Coordinates of C-alpha atoms in Angstrom, one line a residue:
M1 CA 56.9 124.9 -22.6
K2 CA 55.2 128.2 -23.3
R3 CA 53.3 127.9 -20.0
M4 CA 56.6 127.3 -18.1
M5 CA 58.2 130.4 -19.6
V6 CA 55.2 132.5 -18.6
A7 CA 55.5 131.1 -15.1
L8 CA 59.2 131.9 -14.9
S9 CA 58.6 135.4 -16.1
L10 CA 56.0 136.0 -13.5
M11 CA 58.3 134.7 -10.8
V12 CA 61.1 137.1 -11.9
L13 CA 58.7 140.0 -11.8
L14 CA 57.5 139.0 -8.3
L15 CA 61.0 138.7 -6.9
S16 CA 61.9 142.1 -8.5
S17 CA 58.9 143.7 -6.9
L18 CA 60.1 142.4 -3.5
A19 CA 63.7 143.6 -3.8
V20 CA 64.5 146.9 -2.1
A21 CA 67.2 148.9 -3.6
A22 CA 69.8 150.4 -1.2
P23 CA 69.7 154.2 -1.1
A24 CA 72.4 155.7 -3.2
D25 CA 73.5 157.9 -0.2
A26 CA 73.1 155.6 2.8
A27 CA 74.0 157.2 6.1
P28 CA 77.5 156.3 7.3
R29 CA 77.9 153.9 10.2
T30 CA 78.2 155.8 13.5
R31 CA 79.3 154.9 17.0
C32 CA 78.7 157.3 19.9
F33 CA 80.4 157.4 23.3
S34 CA 78.5 158.4 26.5
E35 CA 81.8 159.1 28.3
T36 CA 82.5 162.2 26.1
G37 CA 79.2 162.7 24.3
K38 CA 81.0 162.5 20.9
C39 CA 80.4 160.2 17.9
V40 CA 82.7 158.7 15.3
S41 CA 81.4 158.0 11.8
G42 CA 82.3 156.6 8.4
T43 CA 85.9 156.3 7.4
M44 CA 87.1 157.7 10.7
L45 CA 85.2 155.0 12.6
D46 CA 86.5 152.3 10.2
Y47 CA 90.1 153.4 10.8
W48 CA 89.6 153.7 14.6
E49 CA 88.2 150.2 14.9
R50 CA 90.6 148.6 12.5
N51 CA 93.7 150.0 14.1
G52 CA 93.3 149.5 17.9
G53 CA 90.2 151.4 19.0
L54 CA 90.1 152.6 22.5
A55 CA 93.5 151.3 23.6
V56 CA 95.4 153.0 20.8
F57 CA 93.3 156.2 20.2
G58 CA 91.2 156.7 23.3
L59 CA 87.8 158.2 23.2
P60 CA 86.7 160.9 20.7
I61 CA 86.9 164.4 22.3
S62 CA 85.7 166.5 19.4
D63 CA 83.3 166.4 16.5
A64 CA 84.7 165.9 13.0
R65 CA 85.4 169.3 11.6
A66 CA 87.6 171.1 9.0
E67 CA 91.0 172.0 10.4
S68 CA 94.5 172.9 9.2
N69 CA 97.5 171.0 10.6
N70 CA 101.1 172.2 11.1
D71 CA 102.2 170.8 7.8
G72 CA 99.9 173.0 5.8
W73 CA 97.2 170.4 5.1
S74 CA 93.5 171.3 5.6
G75 CA 90.5 168.9 5.7
P76 CA 88.2 166.8 7.9
T77 CA 89.8 166.3 11.3
Q78 CA 88.7 164.6 14.6
W79 CA 90.5 164.6 17.9
F80 CA 90.8 161.7 20.3
E81 CA 92.4 161.4 23.7
R82 CA 95.6 160.0 22.3
D83 CA 95.5 161.1 18.7
R84 CA 94.2 163.3 15.9
L85 CA 92.8 161.6 12.8
E86 CA 92.8 163.4 9.4
D87 CA 90.8 162.3 6.4
H88 CA 93.1 162.7 3.4
A89 CA 90.7 161.1 0.9
A90 CA 90.8 164.2 -1.3
Q91 CA 94.5 163.5 -1.8
G92 CA 93.9 159.7 -2.3
Q93 CA 95.6 158.8 1.0
G94 CA 92.6 157.9 3.2
V95 CA 92.7 158.5 7.0
L96 CA 96.0 159.3 8.5
A97 CA 97.1 160.0 12.1
G98 CA 98.5 163.5 13.0
R99 CA 102.2 164.1 13.9
L100 CA 101.3 164.9 17.5
G101 CA 104.6 163.8 19.0
V102 CA 106.7 166.5 17.3
Q103 CA 103.8 169.0 17.6
Y104 CA 103.6 168.5 21.4
L105 CA 107.4 169.0 21.7
D106 CA 107.2 172.1 19.6
V107 CA 104.5 173.6 21.8
R108 CA 106.7 173.1 24.8
G109 CA 109.6 174.9 23.1
Q110 CA 111.5 171.7 22.3
Q111 CA 112.8 170.8 18.8
W112 CA 113.4 167.1 18.3
Q113 CA 116.3 167.9 16.0
D114 CA 118.1 169.2 19.1
F115 CA 117.9 165.9 21.1
P116 CA 121.1 163.9 21.4
R117 CA 121.5 161.3 18.7
V118 CA 122.7 157.7 18.8
D119 CA 126.2 156.9 17.4
S120 CA 125.3 154.6 14.5
N121 CA 128.6 152.8 15.0
S122 CA 127.9 151.7 18.5
R123 CA 124.4 150.2 18.3
Q124 CA 123.2 148.1 21.2
P125 CA 122.2 144.4 20.6
G126 CA 118.5 144.0 20.2
C127 CA 117.9 147.6 19.2
R128 CA 116.8 149.0 15.9
Y129 CA 118.5 152.1 14.6
F130 CA 116.7 154.7 12.4
A131 CA 119.1 156.8 10.3
E132 CA 116.2 159.1 9.3
T133 CA 116.2 160.7 12.8
G134 CA 119.5 159.3 14.3
Q135 CA 117.5 157.6 17.1
S136 CA 117.2 153.9 18.2
L137 CA 114.4 151.8 19.6
C138 CA 115.0 149.1 22.2
G139 CA 113.3 146.8 24.7
K140 CA 109.7 147.3 25.7
F141 CA 109.2 150.3 23.4
L142 CA 110.6 148.4 20.4
E143 CA 108.3 145.5 21.2
Y144 CA 105.2 147.7 21.4
W145 CA 106.1 149.7 18.3
S146 CA 106.6 146.4 16.3
K147 CA 103.3 144.8 17.4
N148 CA 101.1 147.8 17.2
G149 CA 101.5 149.4 13.8
G150 CA 105.1 150.4 13.6
L151 CA 106.0 153.2 11.3
E152 CA 102.5 153.9 10.1
R153 CA 101.1 154.3 13.6
F154 CA 103.9 156.0 15.4
G155 CA 106.4 157.3 12.9
F156 CA 110.1 157.4 13.5
P157 CA 111.5 157.8 17.1
V158 CA 112.6 161.3 17.6
S159 CA 114.2 160.9 21.0
Q160 CA 115.8 158.4 23.2
P161 CA 114.0 157.1 26.3
M162 CA 114.2 159.8 29.0
N163 CA 112.7 160.5 32.4
E164 CA 109.8 163.0 32.3
E165 CA 107.6 164.5 35.0
L166 CA 104.1 165.1 33.7
A167 CA 101.1 166.6 35.5
Q168 CA 99.7 163.3 36.8
W169 CA 102.6 160.8 36.3
G170 CA 106.3 160.7 36.0
G171 CA 108.6 158.0 34.5
T172 CA 110.4 156.8 31.4
V173 CA 109.0 158.1 28.0
Q174 CA 110.1 158.1 24.4
Y175 CA 108.8 160.4 21.7
F176 CA 107.9 159.5 18.2
E177 CA 106.7 161.6 15.2
R178 CA 103.1 160.8 16.1
R179 CA 103.1 159.6 19.7
R180 CA 104.7 159.5 23.1
M181 CA 105.2 156.0 24.7
E182 CA 105.2 155.7 28.5
L183 CA 106.7 152.8 30.4
H184 CA 104.6 151.8 33.5
P185 CA 106.6 149.2 35.5
E186 CA 103.7 149.0 37.9
N187 CA 101.8 147.3 35.1
A188 CA 104.5 144.8 34.4
G189 CA 103.2 141.5 33.1
T190 CA 100.0 143.1 31.8
P191 CA 99.1 144.5 28.3
Y192 CA 99.4 148.0 29.9
E193 CA 103.1 148.1 30.7
V194 CA 103.5 150.5 27.8
L195 CA 100.8 153.2 27.4
L196 CA 100.4 155.9 24.9
G197 CA 100.4 159.5 26.2
L198 CA 97.2 161.6 26.1
L199 CA 98.7 164.0 23.5
G200 CA 95.4 164.5 21.7
R201 CA 93.7 165.6 24.9
D202 CA 96.5 168.0 25.8
L203 CA 96.9 169.6 22.4
N204 CA 93.2 169.9 21.7
G205 CA 92.7 171.4 25.2
L206 CA 95.4 174.0 24.4
Y207 CA 93.7 175.0 21.1
S208 CA 90.1 174.8 22.2
G209 CA 90.4 176.5 25.6
A210 CA 89.3 173.4 27.4
C211 CA 90.4 172.8 31.0
A212 CA 93.4 170.6 31.6
D213 CA 94.2 168.5 34.7
T214 CA 95.5 170.5 37.6
I215 CA 98.8 169.1 39.0
S216 CA 97.9 166.8 41.8
T217 CA 100.2 168.8 44.2
L218 CA 98.2 171.9 43.5
Q219 CA 94.6 170.5 43.3
K220 CA 93.3 171.1 46.9
T221 CA 94.9 174.6 47.1
A222 CA 93.5 175.6 43.7
Q223 CA 90.0 174.4 44.8
A224 CA 90.2 176.6 47.9
F225 CA 91.1 179.7 45.8
G226 CA 87.9 179.4 43.8
E227 CA 87.0 180.4 40.2
T228 CA 90.3 182.0 39.1
F229 CA 92.0 178.7 39.7
S230 CA 89.2 176.3 38.7
C231 CA 90.3 175.6 35.1
G232 CA 93.9 174.5 34.6
A233 CA 95.8 175.4 31.4
P234 CA 97.7 172.7 29.6
F235 CA 101.4 172.0 29.8
P236 CA 102.3 172.7 33.4
L237 CA 106.0 172.4 34.3
V238 CA 106.8 169.8 36.9
N239 CA 110.0 169.4 38.9
V240 CA 111.8 172.4 37.4
P241 CA 114.4 174.6 39.0
I242 CA 113.1 177.4 41.2
A243 CA 114.9 180.1 43.2
T244 CA 113.8 182.6 45.8
Q245 CA 115.6 185.4 47.7
Q246 CA 114.4 187.6 50.6
F247 CA 115.0 191.4 50.5
E248 CA 114.4 194.2 53.0
R249 CA 111.0 195.0 51.6
G250 CA 109.9 191.9 49.6
Q251 CA 111.3 189.0 47.7
L252 CA 112.2 187.7 44.2
V253 CA 111.1 184.4 42.7
W254 CA 112.6 182.8 39.6
T255 CA 111.1 179.9 37.7
S256 CA 112.9 178.1 34.8
G257 CA 111.3 178.2 31.4
P258 CA 110.4 175.2 29.2
N259 CA 113.3 173.1 28.2
G260 CA 115.6 174.9 30.7
G261 CA 115.0 178.3 29.1
P262 CA 115.6 181.6 30.9
G263 CA 112.2 181.7 32.5
A264 CA 110.6 184.5 34.5
I265 CA 111.4 186.6 37.7
F266 CA 108.6 187.7 39.9
I267 CA 109.0 190.7 42.3
I268 CA 106.7 190.3 45.4
F269 CA 106.2 193.3 47.7
F270 CA 103.5 194.8 49.9
D271 CA 101.5 197.6 48.4
N272 CA 100.6 200.0 51.2
K273 CA 97.9 201.8 49.2
R274 CA 96.0 198.5 48.5
N275 CA 97.0 196.9 51.7
R276 CA 97.8 193.7 49.8
L277 CA 100.8 191.6 48.8
T278 CA 101.3 192.3 45.0
F279 CA 103.6 191.3 42.2
Q280 CA 105.1 192.2 38.9
S281 CA 106.8 189.8 36.5
F282 CA 109.9 190.3 34.3
A283 CA 111.7 188.1 31.8
G284 CA 114.8 186.4 33.1
T285 CA 117.6 187.5 30.8
W286 CA 120.7 186.3 32.7
K287 CA 122.6 183.4 31.1
E288 CA 125.6 181.3 32.0
G289 CA 128.7 183.4 31.1
D290 CA 127.2 186.7 32.1
A291 CA 128.7 188.5 35.1
N292 CA 127.7 187.0 38.4
S293 CA 128.0 190.1 40.4
G294 CA 128.0 193.9 40.0
G295 CA 130.8 194.2 42.5
E296 CA 128.7 196.3 44.9
T297 CA 129.4 196.4 48.6
P298 CA 126.2 196.0 50.7
P299 CA 125.6 197.6 54.1
A300 CA 126.6 195.5 57.1
G301 CA 124.4 192.4 57.5
L302 CA 122.9 192.7 54.0
V303 CA 123.7 190.8 50.8
E304 CA 124.2 191.9 47.1
P305 CA 122.0 189.8 44.8
I306 CA 123.8 188.0 42.1
R307 CA 123.2 186.1 38.8
G308 CA 119.7 186.6 37.4
F309 CA 118.3 188.3 40.5
G310 CA 121.3 190.6 40.6
K311 CA 121.1 191.6 36.9
L312 CA 117.4 192.6 37.2
W313 CA 118.1 194.4 40.5
R314 CA 121.0 196.4 39.1
E315 CA 119.3 197.3 35.7
N316 CA 115.7 198.0 36.9
A317 CA 115.5 201.0 39.3
F318 CA 111.9 200.1 40.3
V319 CA 112.9 196.7 41.4
R320 CA 115.9 198.0 43.4
N321 CA 114.1 200.9 45.0
T322 CA 111.1 198.7 45.9
L323 CA 113.0 195.9 47.5
G324 CA 116.2 197.4 48.9
W325 CA 119.1 195.0 49.6
A326 CA 118.8 191.3 49.9
T327 CA 118.7 190.0 53.5
A328 CA 119.9 186.5 52.7
R329 CA 121.4 184.6 49.8
E330 CA 119.2 183.1 47.1
V331 CA 117.8 179.6 47.8
G332 CA 117.5 177.1 45.0
S333 CA 115.0 174.2 44.9
T334 CA 112.7 172.4 42.6
G335 CA 109.0 172.7 42.2
H336 CA 106.0 172.9 39.8
Y337 CA 104.1 175.7 38.2
Q338 CA 100.9 175.9 36.3
Y339 CA 98.7 178.6 34.7
F340 CA 94.9 178.7 34.9
R341 CA 92.4 179.8 32.3
G342 CA 90.8 182.3 34.8
G343 CA 94.0 184.3 35.1
G344 CA 95.7 182.5 38.0
M345 CA 99.1 180.9 38.3
M346 CA 100.5 178.8 41.1
I347 CA 104.2 178.0 41.9
Y348 CA 104.9 175.1 44.3
R349 CA 108.2 175.2 46.2
G350 CA 109.1 171.7 47.1
G351 CA 111.7 172.6 49.7
V352 CA 109.2 174.4 52.0
D353 CA 106.0 172.7 50.8
R354 CA 104.4 176.1 50.1
I355 CA 102.5 177.7 47.1
Y356 CA 102.5 181.1 45.6
A357 CA 99.0 181.9 44.2
F358 CA 99.3 184.7 41.7
N359 CA 96.2 186.4 40.4
T360 CA 97.0 188.2 37.2
N361 CA 93.6 189.9 37.1
D362 CA 94.5 192.3 39.9
S363 CA 98.3 191.6 40.3
T364 CA 97.9 190.2 43.9
V365 CA 99.6 187.2 45.3
E366 CA 99.3 185.0 48.4
D367 CA 102.0 182.8 49.9
V368 CA 100.3 179.8 51.6
A369 CA 101.1 176.4 53.0
R370 CA 100.0 173.7 50.5
L371 CA 96.6 172.1 51.3
K372 CA 96.9 168.3 51.5

């Protein structure tokens, strides 16, 4: 018996000597992505994999770093193509997704509280109404919301479905606290009929100074103009109202601001000293209800500018003296415009298929046919 106890003791000692203790501070699990050169680690990676991975969040586009969000919180943050993940472990909440839907709208000058609300007494069958925001969720968007994380993943809907023209795509979208859903009927019958907008990419690009996609309509023309137009700025405006008017010695161009705001007016004229077409920009201050006309009588064959053009022309002596009288009535159309990190701006006029290329570095402008 004594011999057996000694043998057992020796066996325990032997097994103990073979056991390898795990380090107290083992390195967190990490996954790297060659597409962006970024890695995801630890609790961020666990959350990313557990809640949908690539389809839901997209690729990582930043390193994990300390940031502050719009709600006043600060802590470890990592950006992804479709989301921003925040590690709230210090507050006992773990990893949470950022409120990118409302942040994106805010950057564009839109407040979700201003969107039309659904009448709670006239709810449509098969829809879900949310009293918290006064919005409802129906059809494909409701189906996707319910199957892919619901309130935790997307938050409450903050808009109704609406048509929106984006830089590379246009169609039906609906905004949520944390996301934007996009309906792609061309993918009907596949798992990709509803896609999530690339809000993480767009917002991170705005804050980090990264290049955004150039609107497809502008791409070839921008490439031809070189470095000033090589790096697009985020949040171009697509299919917005544009107006132009010809004058004796130049022209005026108006573009609508975000969310139908007053926008800007550009005066374009030839600078004889520089032998170049140049421009200056002014805020558009005319609004519905203001006087349409100054009641002036133009010389024969000429036209008094009215509305926004007329207000600027009457109130700004430089504009009036530089341009003279209008030679034709203003022409309205729709188009796109986008700023570029290098100091450029392009306005596309859909009615004539032409582009104004503004260079803010030297205040010159060219009016060219769009390259296709």
